Amino acid sequence: MNGTIAKAACIGGGVIGAGWVARLILSGVDVDVYDPSPEAERVVAEVLANARRSMPRLLDISLPLPGRLRFASSVADAVAGAELVQESVPERLDLKRSVLTAIDAAAPADAIIGSSTSGLLPSDLQQGMTHPERLVVAHPYNPVYLLPLVELVGGQVTTPETLTRAQAIYTALGMKPVTIRREIEAFVGDRLLEALWREALWLVHDDIASVTEIDDVIRYSFGLRWAQMGLFQTYRIAGGEAGMRHFLSQFGPALKWPWTKLMDVPEMDEALITRIADQSDEQAAGLSIRELERIRDDNLVAIMRALAAQQGGRGWGAGELLRQQEAALRKESTAEPLQLVSGTVPAEWIDYNGHMTEHRYLEVFGNTTDALLEQIGVDADYIASGRSYYTVETHIMHLGEARQGAHYGTMTQILHADDKRLHVFHQIRNRETGAILASAEQMLLHVDAKAKKASPAAPDLLARVTALAQSHADMPRPSAMGRHVGQRSG
Ligand SMILES: NC(=O)C1=CN([C@@H]2O[C@H](COP(=O)(O)OP(=O)(O)OC[C@H]3O[C@@H](n4cnc5c(N)ncnc54)[C@H](O)[C@@H]3O)[C@@H](O)[C@H]2O)C=CC1
Ligand SMILES: C[N+](C)(C)CC(=O)CC(=O)[O-]
């Protein structure tokens, strides 16, 4: 089922609601927001600015053109025409019931209603709704515009069709929906986080460790492990060659030892609050929330892009999801020439002249060629069969400057393809101004990597690349085609 939607409504535009707005807008969905707070527009604008800065850097392909953002005057005004309504008001059952009832009364009959609740039961939220069958808990993780998980939890009267439709909608937003089999308070993620949080509070309460020391224990060890393998797979490995069964037999008894105070939680009195807050202030070292958010976002993008580069470029974990999202976006891209790679010029690409340095252009063109090869079927399996393409010639022309933060996109035209040669013309353009920043004419040769010599491409691959070349045959030939270095223009 195709879950692409055109319009959504976000009721509540705080930390999480604004994150939903950002993910939806940058996924090309029009969003109406309703939030009575006078601060809502500012908060949404600041979170959206963070998302515009980071979300495009996750992928090597352009995100869809952004949707339209509008602030509505009421719930009814916001939900008109919405296919998805995402509720993100404060975690109070009475307030959520009241808001969900108002949404239910005004939303289109086929709209899905998702609640961002961190732990309230969907069956409790459904009380009082006229159409409770369309309510599903859709619990995200902060920042919503970068972390892909959304826990889907149905209530007693949520229909299977609602869950299926919700899966498709959130998947189309580039997310990883995980449907929890039975409702339980705090679902899965927050129950696990709550266990860790309670223990951490005791450690601070009993002055065993400070907030910084606890955070360092997490981020220099299992925090890194959990970013790519979770808990069980990590412990399977920890069991050595005998695997999980050995791990359980060896470490199972520890579960009976008094290692934990989990069944208890320290009194959150003023003394403990002050101690935690003071230590947290010291840990923040003067950085504002927005500065910490940008550091967090840069780190998350780097981790997820690193995961996307694993397994021969097929990706692992959250990185594999990024590759799947890129493939889905490429299928939607009917534009000619091919738009294969996009991104935002990061600070580390800027040289002493204050603009994007030259080798980064070759990096972008190289990524573009890789994306083209992936699209025509030169994937890990094809390469494992001992065949590939080598780039044998590149002529790059620098036509404009790219400054830090510039949003760029590539365009690729196939100039010629035969059984051994693939002649392409890439361009990098500024996606906001349309200015062409650079071009690269490349000749690729299909090779038998074992014999180290040119060889004919596999018939099905040749058919695909020939068809692509034919679809580009009517495009105007680039004026720079065939130029040599130093040739006068005109
Ligand atoms: N902060 C977090 O890390 C996460 C929070 N959540 C859940 O998301 C929901 C919202 O939490 P936050 O965004 O953190 O809270 P928040 O306090 O940052 O935002 C709540 C927003 O709701 C607005 N609001 C209050 N009454 C409203 C009404 N009647 N109609 C429309 N808007 C109204 C407020 O003005 C505020 O902007 C909660 O259910 C929370 O458990 C879920 C995942 C993570
Ligand atoms: C603290 N919290 C319960 C609101 C956290 C969540 O619900 C999920 C998250 O983003 O950690």
CSV table of C-alpha atoms and ligand atoms in Angstrom, one decimal, residues 16 116-119 139-143 147 190 193-194, ligand 2:
chain,number,residue,atom,x,y,z
A,16,ILE,CA,7.6,16.6,19.6
A,116,SER,CA,2.4,10.8,20.2
A,117,THR,CA,1.8,9.7,23.8
A,118,SER,CA,4.9,8.3,25.5
A,119,GLY,CA,3.0,5.7,27.5
A,139,HIS,CA,5.0,7.1,19.5
A,140,PRO,CA,8.1,8.8,18.0
A,141,TYR,CA,11.5,9.5,19.4
A,142,ASN,CA,13.1,13.0,19.7
A,143,PRO,CA,14.3,14.4,17.3
A,147,LEU,CA,15.2,9.3,14.4
A,190,ASP,CA,10.1,3.9,27.1
A,193,LEU,CA,14.4,3.8,29.0
A,194,GLU,CA,12.5,4.1,32.2
B,2,LIG,C1,11.1,11.2,28.2
B,2,LIG,N1,10.1,10.6,27.3
B,2,LIG,C2,9.3,9.6,28.0
B,2,LIG,C3,9.1,11.7,26.9
B,2,LIG,C4,10.8,10.1,26.1
B,2,LIG,C5,10.0,9.5,25.0
B,2,LIG,O1,8.8,9.4,25.0
B,2,LIG,C6,10.7,9.0,23.8
B,2,LIG,C7,12.1,9.6,23.5
B,2,LIG,O2,12.2,10.5,22.6
B,2,LIG,O3,13.0,9.3,24.3
